[in-house]
mmCIF file of C-alpha atoms in Angstrom:
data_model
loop_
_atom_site.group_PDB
_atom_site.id
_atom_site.type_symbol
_atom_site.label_atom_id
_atom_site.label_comp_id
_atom_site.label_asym_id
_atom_site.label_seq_id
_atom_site.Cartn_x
_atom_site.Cartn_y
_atom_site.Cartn_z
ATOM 1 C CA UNK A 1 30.200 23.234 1.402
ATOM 2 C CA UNK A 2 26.609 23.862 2.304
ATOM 3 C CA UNK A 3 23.604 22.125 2.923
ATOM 4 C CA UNK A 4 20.111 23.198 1.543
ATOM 5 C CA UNK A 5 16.844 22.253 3.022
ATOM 6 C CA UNK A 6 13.445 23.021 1.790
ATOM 7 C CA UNK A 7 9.597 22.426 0.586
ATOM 8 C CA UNK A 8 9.163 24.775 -2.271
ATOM 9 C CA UNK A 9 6.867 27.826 -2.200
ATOM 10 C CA UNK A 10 3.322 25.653 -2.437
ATOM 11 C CA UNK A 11 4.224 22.708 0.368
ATOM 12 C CA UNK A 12 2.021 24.029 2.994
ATOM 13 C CA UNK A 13 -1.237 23.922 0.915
ATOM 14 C CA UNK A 14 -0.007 20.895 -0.193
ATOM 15 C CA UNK A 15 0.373 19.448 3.381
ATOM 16 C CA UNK A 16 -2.938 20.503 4.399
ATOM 17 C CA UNK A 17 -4.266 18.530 1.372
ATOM 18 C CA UNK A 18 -2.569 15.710 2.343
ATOM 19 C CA UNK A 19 -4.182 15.667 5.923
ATOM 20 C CA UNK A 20 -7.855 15.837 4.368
ATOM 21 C CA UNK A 21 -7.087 13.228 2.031
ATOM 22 C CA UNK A 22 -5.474 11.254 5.385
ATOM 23 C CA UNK A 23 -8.628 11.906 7.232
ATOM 24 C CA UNK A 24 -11.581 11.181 4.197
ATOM 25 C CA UNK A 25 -9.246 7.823 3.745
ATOM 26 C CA UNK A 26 -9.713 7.470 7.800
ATOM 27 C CA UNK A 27 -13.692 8.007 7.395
ATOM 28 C CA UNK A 28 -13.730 5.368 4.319
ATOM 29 C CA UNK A 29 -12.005 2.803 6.318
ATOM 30 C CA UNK A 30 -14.048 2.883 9.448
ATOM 31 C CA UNK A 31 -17.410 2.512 7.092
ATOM 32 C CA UNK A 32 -15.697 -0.581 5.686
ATOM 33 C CA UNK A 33 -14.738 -1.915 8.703
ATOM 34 C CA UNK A 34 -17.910 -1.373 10.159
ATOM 35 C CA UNK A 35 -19.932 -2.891 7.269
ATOM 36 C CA UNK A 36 -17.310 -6.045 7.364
ATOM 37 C CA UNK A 37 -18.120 -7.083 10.971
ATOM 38 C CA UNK A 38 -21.616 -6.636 9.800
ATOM 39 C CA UNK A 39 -20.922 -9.366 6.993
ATOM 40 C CA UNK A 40 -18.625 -11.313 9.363
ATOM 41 C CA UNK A 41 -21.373 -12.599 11.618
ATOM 42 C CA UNK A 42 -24.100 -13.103 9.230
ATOM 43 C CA UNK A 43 -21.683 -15.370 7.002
ATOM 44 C CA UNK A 44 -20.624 -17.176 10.556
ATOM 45 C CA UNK A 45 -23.723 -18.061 11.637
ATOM 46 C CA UNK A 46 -25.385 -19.132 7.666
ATOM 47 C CA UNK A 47 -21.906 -20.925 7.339
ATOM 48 C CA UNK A 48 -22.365 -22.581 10.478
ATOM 49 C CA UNK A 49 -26.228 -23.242 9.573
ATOM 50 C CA UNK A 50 -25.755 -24.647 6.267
ATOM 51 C CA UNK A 51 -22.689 -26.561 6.779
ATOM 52 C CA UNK A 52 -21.014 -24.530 4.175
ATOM 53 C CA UNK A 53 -17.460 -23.934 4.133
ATOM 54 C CA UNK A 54 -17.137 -21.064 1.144
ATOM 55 C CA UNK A 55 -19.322 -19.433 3.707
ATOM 56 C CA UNK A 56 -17.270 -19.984 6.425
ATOM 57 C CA UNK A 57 -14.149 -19.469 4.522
ATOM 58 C CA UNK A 58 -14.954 -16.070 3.860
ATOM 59 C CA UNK A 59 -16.469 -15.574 7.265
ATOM 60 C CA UNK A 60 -12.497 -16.557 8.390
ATOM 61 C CA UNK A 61 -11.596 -14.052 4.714
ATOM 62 C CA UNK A 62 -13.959 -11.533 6.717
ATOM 63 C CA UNK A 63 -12.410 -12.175 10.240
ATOM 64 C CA UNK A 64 -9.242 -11.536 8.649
ATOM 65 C CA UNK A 65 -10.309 -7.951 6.923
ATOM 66 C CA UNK A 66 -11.960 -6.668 9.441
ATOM 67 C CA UNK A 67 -8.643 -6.713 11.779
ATOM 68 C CA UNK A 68 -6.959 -5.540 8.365
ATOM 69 C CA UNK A 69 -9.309 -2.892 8.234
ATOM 70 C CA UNK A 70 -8.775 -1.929 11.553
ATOM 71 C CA UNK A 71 -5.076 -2.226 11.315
ATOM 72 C CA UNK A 72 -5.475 0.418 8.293
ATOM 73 C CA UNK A 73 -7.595 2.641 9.597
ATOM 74 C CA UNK A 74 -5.558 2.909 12.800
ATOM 75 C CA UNK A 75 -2.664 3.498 10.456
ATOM 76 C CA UNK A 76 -4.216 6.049 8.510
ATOM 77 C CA UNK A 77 -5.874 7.825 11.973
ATOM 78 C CA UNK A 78 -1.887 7.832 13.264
ATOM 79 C CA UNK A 79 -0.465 9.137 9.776
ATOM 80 C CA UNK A 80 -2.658 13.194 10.742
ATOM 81 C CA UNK A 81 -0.169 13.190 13.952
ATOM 82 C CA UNK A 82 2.550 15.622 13.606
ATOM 83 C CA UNK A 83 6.335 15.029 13.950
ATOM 84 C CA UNK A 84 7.891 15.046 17.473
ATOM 85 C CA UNK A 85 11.092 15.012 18.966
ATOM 86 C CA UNK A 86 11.330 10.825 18.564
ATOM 87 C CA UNK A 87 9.799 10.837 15.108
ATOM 88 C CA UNK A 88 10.800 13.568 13.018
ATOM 89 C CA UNK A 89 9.330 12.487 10.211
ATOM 90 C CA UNK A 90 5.773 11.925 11.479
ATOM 91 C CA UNK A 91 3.948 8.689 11.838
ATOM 92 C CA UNK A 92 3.100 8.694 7.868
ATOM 93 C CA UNK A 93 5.082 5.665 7.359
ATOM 94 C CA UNK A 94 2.495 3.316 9.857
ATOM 95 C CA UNK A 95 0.316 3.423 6.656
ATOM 96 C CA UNK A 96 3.145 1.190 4.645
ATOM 97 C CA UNK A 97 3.188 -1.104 7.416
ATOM 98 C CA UNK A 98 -0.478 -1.709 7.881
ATOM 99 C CA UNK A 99 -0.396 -2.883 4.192
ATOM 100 C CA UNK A 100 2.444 -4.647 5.010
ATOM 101 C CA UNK A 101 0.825 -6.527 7.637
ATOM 102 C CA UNK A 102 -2.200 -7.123 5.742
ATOM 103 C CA UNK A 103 -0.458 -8.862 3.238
ATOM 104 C CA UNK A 104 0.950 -11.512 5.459
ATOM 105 C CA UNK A 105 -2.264 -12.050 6.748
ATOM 106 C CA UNK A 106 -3.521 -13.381 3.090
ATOM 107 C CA UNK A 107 -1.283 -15.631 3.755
ATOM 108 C CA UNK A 108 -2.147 -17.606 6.714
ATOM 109 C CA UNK A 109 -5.954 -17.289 5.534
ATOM 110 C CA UNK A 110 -4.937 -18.851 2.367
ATOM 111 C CA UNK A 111 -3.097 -21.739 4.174
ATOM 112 C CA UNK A 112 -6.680 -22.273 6.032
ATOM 113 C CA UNK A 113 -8.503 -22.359 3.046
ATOM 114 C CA UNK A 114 -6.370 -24.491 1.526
ATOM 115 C CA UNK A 115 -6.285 -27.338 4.825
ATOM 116 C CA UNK A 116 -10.042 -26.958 5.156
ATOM 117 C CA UNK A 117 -10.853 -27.639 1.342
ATOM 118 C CA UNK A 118 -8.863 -30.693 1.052
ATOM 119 C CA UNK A 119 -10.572 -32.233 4.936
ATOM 120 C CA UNK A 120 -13.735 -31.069 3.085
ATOM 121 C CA UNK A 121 -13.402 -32.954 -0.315
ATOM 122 C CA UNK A 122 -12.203 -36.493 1.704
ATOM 123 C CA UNK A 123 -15.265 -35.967 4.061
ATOM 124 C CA UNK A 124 -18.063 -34.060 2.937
ATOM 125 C CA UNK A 125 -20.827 -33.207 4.709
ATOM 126 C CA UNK A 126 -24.407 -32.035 3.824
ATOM 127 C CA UNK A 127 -25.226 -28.385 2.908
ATOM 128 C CA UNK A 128 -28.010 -26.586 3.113
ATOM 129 C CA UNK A 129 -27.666 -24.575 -0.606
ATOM 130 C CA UNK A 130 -30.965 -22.598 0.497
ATOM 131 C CA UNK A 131 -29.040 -20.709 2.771
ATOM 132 C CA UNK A 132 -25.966 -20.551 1.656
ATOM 133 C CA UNK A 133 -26.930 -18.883 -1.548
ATOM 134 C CA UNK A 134 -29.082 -16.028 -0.045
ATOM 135 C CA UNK A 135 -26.270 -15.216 2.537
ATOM 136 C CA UNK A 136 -23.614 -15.588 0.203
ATOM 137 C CA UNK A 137 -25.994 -13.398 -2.431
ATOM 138 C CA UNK A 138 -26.239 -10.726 0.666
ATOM 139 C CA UNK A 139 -22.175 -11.166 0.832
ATOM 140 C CA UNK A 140 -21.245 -10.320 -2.443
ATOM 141 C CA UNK A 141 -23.387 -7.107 -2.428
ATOM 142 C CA UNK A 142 -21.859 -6.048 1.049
ATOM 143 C CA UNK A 143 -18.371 -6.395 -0.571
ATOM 144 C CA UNK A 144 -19.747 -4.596 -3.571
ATOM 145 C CA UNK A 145 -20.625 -1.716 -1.294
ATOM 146 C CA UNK A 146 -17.674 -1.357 0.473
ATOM 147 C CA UNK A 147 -15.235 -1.690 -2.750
ATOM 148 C CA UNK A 148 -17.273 0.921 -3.850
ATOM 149 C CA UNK A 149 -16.331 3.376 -0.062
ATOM 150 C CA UNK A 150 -12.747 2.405 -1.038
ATOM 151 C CA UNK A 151 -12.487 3.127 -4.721
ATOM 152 C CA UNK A 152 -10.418 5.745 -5.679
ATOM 153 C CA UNK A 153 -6.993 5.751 -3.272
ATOM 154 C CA UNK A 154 -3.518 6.699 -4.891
ATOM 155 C CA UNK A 155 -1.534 3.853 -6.826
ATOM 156 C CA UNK A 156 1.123 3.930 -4.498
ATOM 157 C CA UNK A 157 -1.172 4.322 -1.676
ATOM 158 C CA UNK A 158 -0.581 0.847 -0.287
ATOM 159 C CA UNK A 159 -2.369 1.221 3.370
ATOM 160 C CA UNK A 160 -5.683 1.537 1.265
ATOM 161 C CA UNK A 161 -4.480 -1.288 -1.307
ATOM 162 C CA UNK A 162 -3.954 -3.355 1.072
ATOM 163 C CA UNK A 163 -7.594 -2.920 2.515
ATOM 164 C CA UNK A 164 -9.098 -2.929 -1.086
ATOM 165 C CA UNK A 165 -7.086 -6.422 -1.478
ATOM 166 C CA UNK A 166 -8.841 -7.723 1.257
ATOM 167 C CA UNK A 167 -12.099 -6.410 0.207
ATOM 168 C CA UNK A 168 -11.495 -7.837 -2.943
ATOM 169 C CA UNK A 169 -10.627 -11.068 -1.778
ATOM 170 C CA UNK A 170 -13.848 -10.614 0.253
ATOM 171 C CA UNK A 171 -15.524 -10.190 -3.024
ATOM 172 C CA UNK A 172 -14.102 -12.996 -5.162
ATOM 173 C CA UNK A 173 -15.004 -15.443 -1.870
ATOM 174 C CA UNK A 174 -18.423 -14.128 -1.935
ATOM 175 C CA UNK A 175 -18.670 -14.615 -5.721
ATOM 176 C CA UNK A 176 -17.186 -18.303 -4.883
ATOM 177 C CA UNK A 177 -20.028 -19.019 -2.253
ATOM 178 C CA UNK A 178 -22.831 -18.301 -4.817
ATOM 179 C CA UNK A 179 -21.197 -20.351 -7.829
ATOM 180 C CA UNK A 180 -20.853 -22.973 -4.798
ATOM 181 C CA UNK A 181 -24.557 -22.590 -3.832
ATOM 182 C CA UNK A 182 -25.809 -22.790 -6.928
ATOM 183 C CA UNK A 183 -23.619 -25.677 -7.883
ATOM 184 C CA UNK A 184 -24.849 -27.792 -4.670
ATOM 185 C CA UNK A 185 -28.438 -26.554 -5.127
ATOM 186 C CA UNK A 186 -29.178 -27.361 -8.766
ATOM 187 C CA UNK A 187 -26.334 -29.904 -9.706
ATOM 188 C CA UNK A 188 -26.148 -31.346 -6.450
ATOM 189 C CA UNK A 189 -22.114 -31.199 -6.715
ATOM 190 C CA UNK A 190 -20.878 -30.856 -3.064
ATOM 191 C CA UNK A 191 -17.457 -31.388 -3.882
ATOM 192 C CA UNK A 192 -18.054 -27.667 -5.618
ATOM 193 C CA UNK A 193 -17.954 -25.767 -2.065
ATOM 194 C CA UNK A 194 -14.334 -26.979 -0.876
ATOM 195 C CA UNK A 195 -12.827 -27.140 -4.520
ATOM 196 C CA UNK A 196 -14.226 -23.312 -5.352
ATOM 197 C CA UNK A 197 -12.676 -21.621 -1.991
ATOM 198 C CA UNK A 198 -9.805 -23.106 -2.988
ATOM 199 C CA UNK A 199 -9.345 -21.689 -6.394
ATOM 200 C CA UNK A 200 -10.600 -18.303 -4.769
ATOM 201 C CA UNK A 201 -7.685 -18.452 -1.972
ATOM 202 C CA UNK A 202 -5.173 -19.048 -5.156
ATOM 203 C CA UNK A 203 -6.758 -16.167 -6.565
ATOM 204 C CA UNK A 204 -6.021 -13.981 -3.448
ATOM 205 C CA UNK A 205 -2.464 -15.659 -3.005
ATOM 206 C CA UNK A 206 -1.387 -13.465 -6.313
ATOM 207 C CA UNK A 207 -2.607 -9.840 -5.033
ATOM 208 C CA UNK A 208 -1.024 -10.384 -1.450
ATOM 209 C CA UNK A 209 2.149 -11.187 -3.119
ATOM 210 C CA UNK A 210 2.290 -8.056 -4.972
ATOM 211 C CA UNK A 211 1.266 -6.202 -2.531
ATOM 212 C CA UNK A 212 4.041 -8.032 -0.234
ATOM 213 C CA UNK A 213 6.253 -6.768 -2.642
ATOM 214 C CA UNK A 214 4.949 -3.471 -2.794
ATOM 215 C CA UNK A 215 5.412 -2.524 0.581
ATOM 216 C CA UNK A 216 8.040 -4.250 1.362
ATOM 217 C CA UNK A 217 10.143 -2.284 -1.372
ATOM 218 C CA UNK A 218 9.036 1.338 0.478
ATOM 219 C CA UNK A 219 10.068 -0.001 3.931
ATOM 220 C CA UNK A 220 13.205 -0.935 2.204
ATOM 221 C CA UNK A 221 13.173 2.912 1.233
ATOM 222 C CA UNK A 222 13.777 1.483 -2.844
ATOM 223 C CA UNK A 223 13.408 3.948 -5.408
ATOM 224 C CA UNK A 224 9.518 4.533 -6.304
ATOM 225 C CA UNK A 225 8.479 2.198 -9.426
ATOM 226 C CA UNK A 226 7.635 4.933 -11.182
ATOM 227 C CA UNK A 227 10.996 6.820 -10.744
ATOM 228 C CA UNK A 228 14.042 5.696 -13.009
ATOM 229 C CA UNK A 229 17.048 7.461 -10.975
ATOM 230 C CA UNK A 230 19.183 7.700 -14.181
ATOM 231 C CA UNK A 231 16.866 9.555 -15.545
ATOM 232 C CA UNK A 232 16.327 11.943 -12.086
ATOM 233 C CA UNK A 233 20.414 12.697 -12.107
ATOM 234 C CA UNK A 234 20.403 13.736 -15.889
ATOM 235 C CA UNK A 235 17.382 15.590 -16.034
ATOM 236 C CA UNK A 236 19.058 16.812 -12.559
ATOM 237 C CA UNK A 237 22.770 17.915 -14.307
ATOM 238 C CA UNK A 238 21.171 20.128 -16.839
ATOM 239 C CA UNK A 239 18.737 21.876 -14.256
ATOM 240 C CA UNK A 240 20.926 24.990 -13.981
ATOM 241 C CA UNK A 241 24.498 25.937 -16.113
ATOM 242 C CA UNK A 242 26.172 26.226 -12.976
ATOM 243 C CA UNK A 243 25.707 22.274 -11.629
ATOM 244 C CA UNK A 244 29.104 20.304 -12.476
ATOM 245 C CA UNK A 245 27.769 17.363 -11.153
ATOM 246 C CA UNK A 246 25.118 15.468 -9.241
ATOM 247 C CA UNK A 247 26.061 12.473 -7.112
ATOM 248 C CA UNK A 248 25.427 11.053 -3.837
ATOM 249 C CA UNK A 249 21.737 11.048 -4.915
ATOM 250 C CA UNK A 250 19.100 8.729 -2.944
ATOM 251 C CA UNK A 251 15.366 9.077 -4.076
ATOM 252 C CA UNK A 252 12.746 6.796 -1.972
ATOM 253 C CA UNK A 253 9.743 6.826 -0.660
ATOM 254 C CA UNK A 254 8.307 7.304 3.125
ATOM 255 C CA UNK A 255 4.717 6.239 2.807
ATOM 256 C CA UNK A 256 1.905 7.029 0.367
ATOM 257 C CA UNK A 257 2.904 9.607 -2.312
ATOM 258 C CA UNK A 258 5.431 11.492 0.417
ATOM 259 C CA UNK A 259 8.588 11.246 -2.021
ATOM 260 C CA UNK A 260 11.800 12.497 -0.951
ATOM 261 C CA UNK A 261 15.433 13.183 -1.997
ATOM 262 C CA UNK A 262 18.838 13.679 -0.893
ATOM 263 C CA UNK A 263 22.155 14.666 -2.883
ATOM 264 C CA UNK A 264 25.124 16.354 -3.356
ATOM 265 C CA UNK A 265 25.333 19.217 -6.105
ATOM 266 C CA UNK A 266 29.168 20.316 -7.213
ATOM 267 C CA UNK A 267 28.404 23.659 -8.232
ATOM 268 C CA UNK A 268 30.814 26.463 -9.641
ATOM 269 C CA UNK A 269 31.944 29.384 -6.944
ATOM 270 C CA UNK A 270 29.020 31.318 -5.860
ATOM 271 C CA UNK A 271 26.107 29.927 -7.618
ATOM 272 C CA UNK A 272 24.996 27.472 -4.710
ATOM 273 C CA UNK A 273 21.560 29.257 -4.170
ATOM 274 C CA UNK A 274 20.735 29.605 -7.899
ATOM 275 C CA UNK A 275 21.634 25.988 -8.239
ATOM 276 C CA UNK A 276 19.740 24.724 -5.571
ATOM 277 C CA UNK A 277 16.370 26.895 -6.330
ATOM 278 C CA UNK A 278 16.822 24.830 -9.845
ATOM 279 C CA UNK A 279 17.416 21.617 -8.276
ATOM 280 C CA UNK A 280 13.960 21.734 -6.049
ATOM 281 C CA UNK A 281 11.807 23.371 -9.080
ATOM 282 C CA UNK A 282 12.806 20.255 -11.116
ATOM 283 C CA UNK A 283 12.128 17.803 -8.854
ATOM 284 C CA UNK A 284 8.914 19.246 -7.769
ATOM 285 C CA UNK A 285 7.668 19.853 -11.177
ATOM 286 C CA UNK A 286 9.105 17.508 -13.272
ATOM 287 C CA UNK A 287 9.108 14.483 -10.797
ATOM 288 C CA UNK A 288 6.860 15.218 -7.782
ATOM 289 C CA UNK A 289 9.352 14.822 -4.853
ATOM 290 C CA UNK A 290 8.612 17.937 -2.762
ATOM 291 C CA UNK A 291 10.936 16.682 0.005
ATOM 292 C CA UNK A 292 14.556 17.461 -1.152
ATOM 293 C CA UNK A 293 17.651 17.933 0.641
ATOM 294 C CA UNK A 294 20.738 19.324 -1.125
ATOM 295 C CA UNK A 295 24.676 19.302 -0.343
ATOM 296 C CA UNK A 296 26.280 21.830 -2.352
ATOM 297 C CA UNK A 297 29.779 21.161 -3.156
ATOM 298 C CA UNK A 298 32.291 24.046 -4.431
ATOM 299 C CA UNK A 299 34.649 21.328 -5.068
ATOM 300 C CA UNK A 300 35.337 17.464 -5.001
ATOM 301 C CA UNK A 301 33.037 15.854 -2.622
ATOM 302 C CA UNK A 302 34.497 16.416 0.407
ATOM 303 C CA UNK A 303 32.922 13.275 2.512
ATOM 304 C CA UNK A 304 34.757 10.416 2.677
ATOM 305 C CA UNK A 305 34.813 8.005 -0.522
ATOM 306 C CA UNK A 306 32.795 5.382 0.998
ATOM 307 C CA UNK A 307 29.926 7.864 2.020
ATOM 308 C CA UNK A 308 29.939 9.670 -1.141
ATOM 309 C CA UNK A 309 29.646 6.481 -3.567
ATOM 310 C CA UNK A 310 26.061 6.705 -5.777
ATOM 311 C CA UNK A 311 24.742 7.837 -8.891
ATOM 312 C CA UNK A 312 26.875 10.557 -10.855
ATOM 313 C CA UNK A 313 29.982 9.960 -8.567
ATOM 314 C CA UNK A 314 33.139 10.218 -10.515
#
């Protein structure tokens, strides 16, 4: 029995790629950040001034995203450090739990949405629709901006989903605040304000949950939605005429787009490296895991029963 451990011929390019996309996602956050706090106090104060609570909803949306924002780009700063002793794996996975974190704070702002709305629509107040509409005009182009600084991250990136979900959210309550202004300027419908940030924190309620999901399946280390492991452990059998069987075999994710593998490879006497050199060429090629550890087996799995249970175990 033997145990194979590699990257493939190309990893180290393809590590150095991955800490230039790490730092431009770094640079992106900090502009969004930076431009949030902006937006944060000018919708505080106009929300305060008008009496408007879709401004100060998504001031609270803003207070919210700009720690979120902070949380991420702290996350994404920590991801460049290398492994140590204590974390052999590198600090990559602080990115899944930034987004993680973001997402329960959707939550709670939703909740405050929601209380404030309904004390709004049994006890209205004046508004001054003047203001609220240029602020909340200036908001939605500010969110614009910054959705624009975070377009473009990985699918399964879910540090920078989770900031483009609050940004987002930023966006629809900004979009909320002028229907709102308009509404109270022209109609003279008050009862707009409360009921519109409510519908936008319903709207927000739906992306945080997926999200929720999201990360909560890679800090679960489930299999990568994009990944079918039936299909990995076939493709895996017929990867070399020398591989009896695949079991054992555990595909998951550590953070964004860092897929990795582990399994155990019966292989006929004296074709371990051949086998194994297969093994990593498919999976890099075929399914993108460049991370791959392999047990070669000469025989029966040797480990006990229990520990050798998975996919392909017969």
């Amino acid at each position: 029995m033997s145990r194979s451990h590699e990257h493939g011929p190309h990893d180290h390019s393809h590590e150095h790629h991955e800490h230039d996309h790490s730092s431009a996602r770094g640079r992106k956050l900090l502009a969004a950040f930076l431009l949030t706090l902006l937006m944060l106090v000018a919708e505080a104060v106009g929300g305060l001034w008008s009496g408007s609570l879709a401004l100060l909803a998504d001031a609270g949306h803003m207070m919210v995203d700009a720690l979120a924002l902070a949380l991420a780009f702290i996350g994404a700063r920590l991801a460049l450090r290398p492994a140590d002793a204590r974390r052999s794996y590198g600090y990559g996975r602080l990115e899944v739990l930034a987004g993680f974190v973001n997402a329960l704070t959707q939550f709670v702002l939703v909740g405050f949405i929601a209380y404030e709305a309904v004390t709004r629509l049994l006890h209205p107040g004046a508004i001054l629709s003047g203001v609220m509409l240029v602020v909340a005009v200036v908001g939605l182009l500010v969110n614009l901006v910054v959705l624009r600084v975070l377009h473009g991250h990985a699918h399964d990136d879910v540090n920078m989903a989770g900031a483009s979900l609050h940004v987002m959210g930023d966006l629809l309550g900004s979009f909320g605040a002028v229907l709102a202004a308009l509404a109270v300027r022209f109609m003279g419908w008050n009862w707009a304000d409360p009921v519109l940030s409510l519908l936008v924190s319903l709207l927000i309620l739906g992306g945080a949950w997926r999200l929720l999901r999201k990360s909560a399946h890679i800090l679960l280390e489930g299999v990568p939605e994009d990944l079918d492991v039936g299909e990995v452990e076939q493709a895996l059998r017929q990867a070399d005429a020398s591989i009896r069987d695949i079991h054992h075999l555990h595909v998951w994710q550590l953070a964004s787009g860092s897929r990795m593998a582990t399994l155990h490879a019966q292989v006929q006497d004296g074709e371990g490296a051949g086998a194994v050199a297969a093994i990593h060429r498919l999976l890099r090629k075929q399914f993108g895991i460049l991370h791959v550890t392999v047990q070669v087996d000469a025989g029966p799995c040797t480990d006990h029963a229990r520990d050798c249970l998975g996919h392909g175990h017969h």
